Backbone as numpy.savetxt, mean C-alpha at the origin, in Angstrom:
# Nx Ny Nz CAx CAy CAz Cx Cy Cz
-38.44 4.08 5.29 -37.29 5.17 5.51 -35.92 4.14 6.08
-34.87 4.77 5.31 -33.74 3.80 5.87 -33.07 4.88 6.86
-32.33 3.95 8.19 -31.51 4.72 8.99 -30.42 5.13 8.49
-29.66 6.29 9.57 -28.49 6.86 9.19 -27.56 5.71 8.78
-27.53 4.71 9.50 -26.35 3.50 9.63 -26.67 2.67 8.40
-27.90 2.52 7.83 -27.87 1.19 7.11 -27.72 1.59 5.40
-27.16 0.60 5.23 -26.62 0.72 3.53 -27.70 1.07 2.50
-27.42 2.44 1.14 -27.83 2.59 0.88 -27.50 2.02 -1.11
-28.33 1.88 -1.95 -28.01 1.34 -3.34 -27.93 2.49 -4.06
-28.32 3.70 -3.48 -27.78 4.86 -4.46 -25.83 4.98 -5.01
-25.67 4.98 -6.18 -24.64 4.74 -7.04 -23.54 5.95 -6.09
-24.43 6.96 -6.20 -24.04 8.36 -5.51 -23.55 8.85 -4.44
-23.51 7.77 -3.19 -24.14 7.50 -2.00 -22.79 6.47 -2.23
-22.71 5.47 -2.36 -21.34 4.50 -2.99 -20.24 5.16 -3.33
-20.48 6.20 -4.54 -19.19 7.13 -4.87 -18.77 7.93 -3.64
-19.63 8.59 -3.22 -19.83 9.47 -1.76 -18.26 9.33 -1.03
-18.59 7.92 -0.47 -18.15 6.80 0.33 -16.84 6.67 0.00
-16.52 6.40 -1.19 -15.50 5.85 -2.15 -14.55 7.08 -2.13
-14.87 8.16 -2.37 -13.94 9.23 -2.34 -14.01 9.90 -1.28
-14.77 9.66 -0.09 -14.32 10.66 1.22 -13.20 9.71 2.02
-13.67 8.02 2.30 -12.34 6.96 2.25 -10.97 7.48 1.82
-10.73 7.91 0.52 -9.94 7.91 -0.65 -9.09 8.68 0.49
-9.50 9.91 0.26 -9.01 11.56 0.90 -8.69 11.32 1.60
-9.66 11.11 2.63 -9.24 10.70 3.97 -8.02 10.37 4.42
-7.90 8.79 4.47 -7.08 8.04 4.59 -5.46 8.49 3.39
-5.99 9.13 2.55 -4.71 9.92 1.79 -4.06 10.69 2.46
-4.46 11.54 2.79 -4.45 12.78 4.37 -3.45 12.19 5.10
-4.14 11.02 6.03 -3.77 10.94 6.86 -2.36 9.79 6.48
-2.51 9.37 5.63 -1.03 8.69 5.70 -0.51 9.63 5.05
-0.48 9.90 4.27 1.02 11.41 3.90 1.09 12.31 5.41
0.60 12.88 6.29 0.76 13.07 7.58 1.87 12.66 8.32
1.48 11.12 8.22 2.25 10.20 9.34 3.34 10.10 9.00
3.75 9.90 7.17 4.65 9.24 6.58 5.92 10.50 6.89
5.34 11.98 6.80 6.02 13.31 6.67 6.41 13.57 8.11
5.78 13.14 9.38 6.04 13.37 10.55 6.97 12.34 10.60
6.81 11.61 10.53 7.77 10.38 10.78 9.19 9.79 10.31
9.28 10.07 8.79 10.60 10.71 8.60 11.12 11.77 7.55
9.82 12.12 6.84 10.16 13.40 5.41 9.65 11.89 4.67
9.17 12.91 3.74 8.37 12.18 2.23 9.49 11.91 1.48
10.56 12.92 1.36 11.83 12.36 0.92 13.36 11.79 1.08
13.30 11.19 2.21 14.25 10.91 3.10 14.76 9.20 2.75
15.99 9.13 2.71 16.32 7.67 2.22 15.46 6.16 2.42
15.73 5.74 2.26 14.40 4.02 3.01 15.43 3.75 4.37
14.49 3.45 5.32 14.73 2.92 6.55 16.23 1.74 6.21
16.68 1.43 6.83 17.18 -0.37 7.24 17.08 -0.80 6.95
16.73 -2.07 6.30 15.76 -3.32 6.55 15.35 -3.42 4.79
13.89 -4.19 4.44 13.31 -4.67 3.75 13.65 -3.37 2.67
13.30 -1.77 2.39 12.99 -0.85 1.69 14.67 -0.54 0.90
15.83 -1.30 1.69 16.92 -0.71 0.66 16.89 -1.89 -0.39
16.54 -3.24 0.10 16.74 -4.03 -1.57 15.93 -3.36 -2.30
14.24 -2.89 -1.72 13.70 -2.66 -2.85 14.30 -2.02 -3.86
14.39 -0.55 -3.18 14.89 0.70 -3.53 16.47 0.28 -4.46
17.00 -0.82 -4.61 18.46 -1.49 -4.71 17.65 -2.16 -6.96
16.62 -2.88 -6.30 16.22 -3.65 -7.54 15.77 -2.60 -8.40
14.94 -1.69 -8.13 14.32 -1.02 -8.37 15.56 0.65 -9.68
16.20 0.97 -8.74 17.26 1.53 -9.60 17.95 0.65 -10.96
18.43 -0.42 -10.51 19.03 -1.35 -11.97 18.40 -1.29 -12.69
16.51 -1.83 -12.13 15.19 -1.33 -13.19 15.12 -0.84 -14.05
15.63 0.47 -13.56 15.22 1.64 -14.15 16.47 2.09 -15.42
17.35 1.23 -14.69 19.05 1.50 -15.49 19.05 0.82 -16.55
18.29 -0.61 -16.47 18.18 -1.49 -17.59 19.07 -2.53 -17.44
18.95 -2.90 -15.91 20.29 -3.91 -15.85 19.42 -5.26 -15.43
17.80 -5.10 -15.38 16.94 -6.21 -14.85 16.37 -6.52 -13.79
16.47 -7.52 -12.91 16.06 -7.65 -11.82 17.37 -7.57 -10.99
18.36 -7.52 -10.62 19.30 -6.85 -10.01 19.58 -6.29 -9.02
20.69 -6.73 -7.95 20.93 -5.97 -7.12 22.48 -5.53 -6.79
23.24 -4.33 -7.05 24.29 -4.26 -6.01 24.80 -3.05 -5.53
24.79 -3.16 -4.88 24.86 -2.24 -2.97 26.19 -1.91 -3.41
27.05 -1.71 -3.88 28.45 -1.44 -4.10 28.04 -0.14 -5.45
27.25 -0.14 -6.07 27.19 0.58 -6.88 27.24 2.17 -6.05
28.20 2.73 -7.08 28.20 3.96 -6.15 27.51 5.16 -6.31
26.50 5.11 -7.23 25.52 6.26 -7.72 24.03 5.86 -6.45
24.45 4.33 -6.68 23.13 3.64 -6.06 23.11 4.29 -4.61
24.24 3.90 -3.71 25.09 4.08 -2.93 24.85 5.37 -2.11
24.88 6.67 -2.64 25.13 7.79 -2.55 24.07 8.19 -1.25
22.76 7.86 -1.16 22.10 7.79 0.40 22.61 7.59 1.28
23.10 6.40 0.51 23.40 5.38 2.23 24.76 5.66 2.20
25.17 6.65 3.40 26.92 6.63 3.91 27.49 5.45 4.60
26.41 4.52 4.82 26.75 3.03 5.89 26.45 1.81 5.24
26.14 1.82 3.97 24.83 1.17 3.27 26.23 -0.48 3.40
27.58 0.00 2.86 28.00 -1.28 2.98 28.28 -1.99 4.02
28.36 -1.71 5.35 28.59 -2.49 6.83 27.25 -2.88 7.13
26.21 -3.00 6.52 24.63 -3.85 6.22 24.77 -5.00 6.65
24.00 -5.48 7.08 24.39 -7.19 7.51 23.08 -7.34 6.08
22.18 -6.78 5.78 21.47 -7.33 4.51 21.70 -6.96 3.16
23.01 -5.95 3.22 23.73 -5.88 2.05 25.05 -6.42 1.79
25.38 -7.00 3.05 26.84 -7.34 2.49 26.96 -8.28 1.43
27.97 -8.02 0.47 28.21 -9.23 -0.45 27.29 -9.87 -1.49
25.70 -8.78 -1.71 24.87 -8.92 -1.95 25.27 -8.49 -3.81
25.03 -9.40 -4.95 25.52 -8.56 -6.23 24.71 -9.50 -7.38
24.31 -8.96 -8.63 24.02 -9.66 -9.33 22.34 -10.07 -9.57
21.97 -10.82 -10.56 20.28 -10.94 -10.63 19.45 -11.40 -9.07
18.46 -11.10 -9.13 17.81 -11.62 -8.29 16.54 -12.44 -7.78
15.49 -12.61 -7.34 14.71 -13.28 -7.20 13.82 -13.48 -6.02
14.58 -12.47 -5.41 13.99 -12.69 -4.03 12.94 -11.85 -3.70
12.06 -10.91 -4.24 11.22 -10.09 -3.92 10.37 -9.64 -4.99
8.89 -9.36 -4.32 8.05 -9.59 -5.18 8.29 -8.51 -6.39
7.63 -8.59 -7.89 8.21 -8.01 -8.93 7.02 -6.67 -8.81
5.82 -6.38 -8.52 5.43 -5.30 -8.08 5.51 -4.25 -8.16
5.93 -4.16 -7.00 6.57 -2.81 -6.18 7.90 -2.19 -6.84
8.96 -3.16 -7.10 10.35 -2.62 -7.80 9.67 -1.97 -8.96
8.59 -2.55 -9.70 8.26 -2.13 -11.15 7.82 -0.97 -11.11
7.12 -0.89 -10.28 6.29 0.24 -9.98 7.34 1.60 -9.71
8.25 1.08 -8.86 9.44 1.78 -8.25 9.99 2.65 -9.37
10.50 1.83 -10.10 11.26 1.67 -11.33 10.93 2.88 -12.36
9.03 2.84 -12.57 8.48 3.54 -13.57 9.29 4.84 -12.68
8.78 5.38 -11.65 9.12 6.51 -11.09 10.25 6.75 -11.09
11.06 6.20 -11.00 12.45 6.97 -11.03 13.22 6.70 -12.46
12.36 5.99 -13.47 12.53 6.46 -15.10 12.02 7.53 -15.47
10.84 7.85 -15.16 10.50 9.09 -15.46 10.51 10.16 -14.59
11.18 10.39 -13.46 11.22 11.43 -12.46 12.35 11.75 -11.92
13.16 10.45 -12.23 14.55 10.61 -11.33 13.82 9.99 -9.84
15.41 9.15 -9.41 14.77 8.76 -8.05 14.48 9.64 -7.06
13.17 9.84 -6.93 12.93 10.83 -6.25 11.70 10.10 -4.95
12.70 9.68 -3.89 11.69 8.68 -2.45 10.50 9.44 -2.31
10.60 10.92 -2.42 9.02 11.23 -2.19 7.92 10.96 -2.90
8.39 10.37 -4.16 7.17 10.38 -5.28 6.77 8.92 -4.93
7.76 8.10 -4.65 7.49 6.38 -4.61 6.66 5.81 -3.01
6.58 7.34 -2.08 6.05 7.11 -0.71 4.78 7.70 -1.13
4.36 8.77 -1.78 3.13 9.18 -2.49 2.79 8.35 -3.09
3.05 7.69 -3.96 2.28 6.06 -4.14 1.90 5.50 -3.31
2.67 4.83 -2.49 2.46 3.65 -1.69 1.35 3.75 -1.03
1.50 5.48 -0.66 0.36 5.81 -0.24 -1.22 5.89 -0.75
-0.90 6.64 -1.91 -2.08 6.13 -2.54 -2.60 4.66 -3.05
-1.98 3.98 -3.02 -2.30 2.47 -3.15 -2.85 1.88 -2.13
-2.27 2.29 -0.84 -2.81 1.81 0.47 -4.43 2.50 0.38
-4.59 3.77 0.41 -5.71 4.16 0.20 -6.66 3.97 -0.44
-6.61 3.73 -1.73 -7.07 3.19 -2.41 -7.74 1.91 -2.29
-6.76 1.34 -1.58 -7.11 -0.14 -1.11 -8.19 -0.20 0.34
-8.08 0.65 1.24 -8.77 0.90 2.23 -9.87 1.70 1.76
-10.12 2.59 0.80 -11.82 2.66 0.03 -12.47 1.40 -0.73
-11.19 0.83 -1.11 -12.19 -0.23 -2.20 -13.05 -1.18 -0.61
-12.19 -1.41 0.06 -12.63 -2.48 1.02 -13.92 -1.46 2.02
-13.67 -0.26 2.32 -14.96 0.11 2.75 -15.96 0.36 2.25
-16.04 0.03 0.87 -17.08 0.20 -0.08 -17.80 -1.44 0.22
-17.21 -2.42 0.59 -17.47 -4.23 1.25 -18.05 -3.91 1.90
-17.34 -3.04 3.39 -17.77 -2.90 4.73 -19.45 -1.97 4.20
-19.36 -1.27 4.06 -20.82 0.28 3.90 -21.51 -1.13 3.57
-21.69 -1.95 2.44 -22.64 -2.79 1.74 -22.99 -3.89 2.39
-22.48 -3.84 3.45 -22.22 -5.13 4.44 -22.73 -4.95 5.46
-22.61 -4.03 5.88 -22.91 -3.11 7.53 -23.42 -1.83 7.57
-22.85 -1.06 6.83 -23.80 0.42 6.40 -22.40 1.30 7.43
-23.02 2.66 7.37 -21.73 3.83 7.71 -20.88 2.91 8.75
-21.74 2.38 9.84 -21.05 2.13 10.94 -19.77 1.25 10.48
-19.82 0.34 9.62 -18.93 -0.77 9.21 -17.57 0.15 8.64
-18.13 0.95 7.72 -17.10 2.03 7.43 -15.93 2.89 8.50
-16.88 3.15 9.00 -16.09 3.39 10.44 -15.52 2.42 11.15
-15.82 1.56 11.30 -14.92 0.22 12.14 -13.83 0.31 11.16
-13.60 0.47 9.28 -12.45 -0.03 8.75 -11.30 1.77 8.86
-11.94 2.48 8.87 -10.84 3.41 9.79 -10.64 3.46 10.76
-11.41 2.98 11.90 -10.22 2.52 12.86 -9.69 1.59 12.88
-9.72 0.69 12.50 -8.69 0.10 11.59 -7.48 0.86 11.00
-7.66 1.16 10.22 -6.14 2.06 9.81 -5.56 2.72 11.00
-5.65 3.34 12.03 -5.99 4.33 13.13 -4.76 2.81 14.08
-5.49 1.99 13.80 -4.92 0.83 14.72 -3.43 0.67 14.10
-3.94 -0.22 12.68 -2.65 -0.61 12.54 -1.47 -0.13 12.22
-1.69 2.09 12.07 -0.61 2.69 11.97 -0.31 2.56 13.56
-0.46 2.65 14.43 0.05 2.42 15.74 0.38 1.24 15.98
-0.02 -0.24 15.32 0.92 -1.29 15.40 2.25 -1.35 14.41
2.10 -1.08 13.01 3.11 -1.30 11.85 3.37 0.39 11.77
3.87 1.29 12.08 3.81 2.49 11.60 4.29 2.80 10.05
5.10 1.79 9.75 6.13 2.09 8.68 5.18 1.25 7.71
4.33 0.62 8.09 3.74 -0.35 6.73 2.55 0.92 5.33
2.07 2.36 5.75 1.97 2.69 4.50 2.87 3.45 3.92
3.29 4.37 4.47 4.41 5.17 3.19 5.56 4.47 3.03
6.12 3.72 4.11 7.88 2.83 3.62 7.77 2.30 2.19
8.83 2.32 1.68 9.24 1.91 0.09 9.43 0.37 0.50
8.40 -0.41 0.43 8.07 -2.03 0.70 6.70 -2.11 -0.13
6.47 -3.61 0.19 5.63 -3.78 -0.99 4.07 -4.17 -0.61
4.30 -3.74 0.74 2.86 -4.34 1.89 1.80 -3.03 1.06
1.84 -1.99 0.89 1.05 -1.51 0.51 -0.42 -1.63 -0.84
1.09 -2.20 -1.68 0.97 -3.07 -3.46 0.34 -4.21 -3.10
0.70 -4.75 -1.94 0.15 -6.23 -1.52 -1.10 -5.88 -1.07
-1.54 -5.24 0.18 -2.87 -5.01 0.15 -4.22 -4.58 -0.92
-3.47 -4.01 -1.32 -4.72 -3.39 -2.31 -4.98 -4.86 -3.94
-3.63 -5.60 -3.62 -3.87 -7.02 -4.94 -5.00 -7.77 -4.19
-4.21 -7.63 -2.62 -5.52 -8.70 -2.19 -7.02 -7.94 -2.10
-7.18 -7.08 -1.98 -8.56 -6.40 -1.82 -9.23 -6.57 -3.14
-7.97 -6.09 -4.20 -8.66 -6.68 -5.98 -9.20 -7.93 -5.90
-8.25 -8.60 -5.51 -8.49 -10.03 -5.86 -9.70 -10.58 -5.49
-9.82 -10.02 -4.12 -11.27 -10.21 -3.15 -12.34 -9.96 -4.11
-12.43 -8.48 -4.08 -13.93 -7.74 -5.36 -14.15 -9.09 -6.66
-12.67 -9.67 -7.27 -12.92 -9.81 -8.83 -13.66 -11.25 -8.39
-13.19 -12.02 -7.25 -13.74 -13.56 -6.91 -15.10 -13.44 -6.51
-16.07 -14.67 -6.75 -17.78 -15.10 -6.62 -17.68 -14.75 -4.91
-16.84 -15.35 -4.31 -16.96 -14.59 -3.44 -17.48 -13.02 -2.96
-16.03 -12.51 -3.41 -16.39 -11.06 -3.50 -17.59 -10.52 -4.19
-17.66 -10.67 -4.59 -18.95 -10.11 -5.42 -20.48 -10.64 -5.02
-20.24 -11.74 -4.39 -21.36 -11.70 -3.43 -21.59 -10.98 -2.07
-20.41 -10.66 -2.01 -20.63 -9.95 -0.49 -21.26 -7.98 -1.02
-20.65 -7.99 -1.92 -20.32 -6.77 -2.83 -22.15 -6.35 -3.36
-22.96 -7.65 -3.84 -24.40 -7.44 -4.83 -25.47 -7.55 -3.80
-24.92 -8.19 -2.16 -26.15 -8.12 -0.89 -25.98 -6.88 -0.29
-27.28 -6.48 -0.38 -27.51 -5.29 0.55 -27.15 -5.58 2.09
-28.03 -6.74 2.36 -27.50 -7.13 3.92 -26.90 -8.73 3.78
-25.49 -8.61 4.38 -24.82 -9.79 4.32 -25.23 -10.36 5.65
-25.71 -12.27 5.86 -25.93 -12.45 7.17 -25.12 -13.75 7.30
-23.78 -13.74 7.54 -23.29 -14.95 7.87 -22.96 -15.29 9.31
-22.66 -16.66 9.57 -22.12 -17.26 10.99 -20.68 -16.36 10.65
-20.18 -16.53 12.43 -19.49 -16.06 13.03 -18.29 -17.00 12.70
-18.34 -18.72 11.95 -17.47 -19.35 12.36 -16.81 -19.60 10.37
-17.73 -18.56 9.93 -17.91 -18.63 8.31 -16.47 -18.07 8.02
-15.34 -18.05 7.35 -14.27 -17.23 7.23 -14.55 -16.67 6.03
-14.27 -15.49 5.93 -15.08 -13.79 5.18 -14.23 -14.09 3.92
-12.65 -15.11 3.62 -11.76 -15.32 2.43 -11.39 -16.88 2.31
């Protein structure tokens, strides 16, 4: 008879853990983003504005480009022309990872420039990454390990409060890292094992 904290191999249990962690993390991230700045507010100064600019131009058919002087783009940012990040920037760019601007551009193309939709998408990507990581943790250490993952999410929100819902690439990058881990031989070895015993000095990734 297995104890509560020991991992089980029943697919229904694994699916329940995946769904529960996904829902809990998604709700947590949405509430946090809403309370901080609001889901529909313009991106904060910093990396989020260049991502928004690239996505705006991709959605418009201009390719990977930036033009902060574009009147329609700058409408949500009354003082954008005075910012150090945006000063004099115009033309094609390769300075940002492509996945998040492309995903944002799809949202803009389908639904208009709705910041809240992009933030919800980012929260969903982050939550899916945490849910998949929780499955790995569960197979390795049971329900206690899953609780450890959720505790890390709470800590991460306190240490990096704009990671989950801000309009930057971190949520997508987190999901990509987890997926890449899962499809590697080492990741599969962790998932396929009921119990995983490794030396503390052995790196996980």
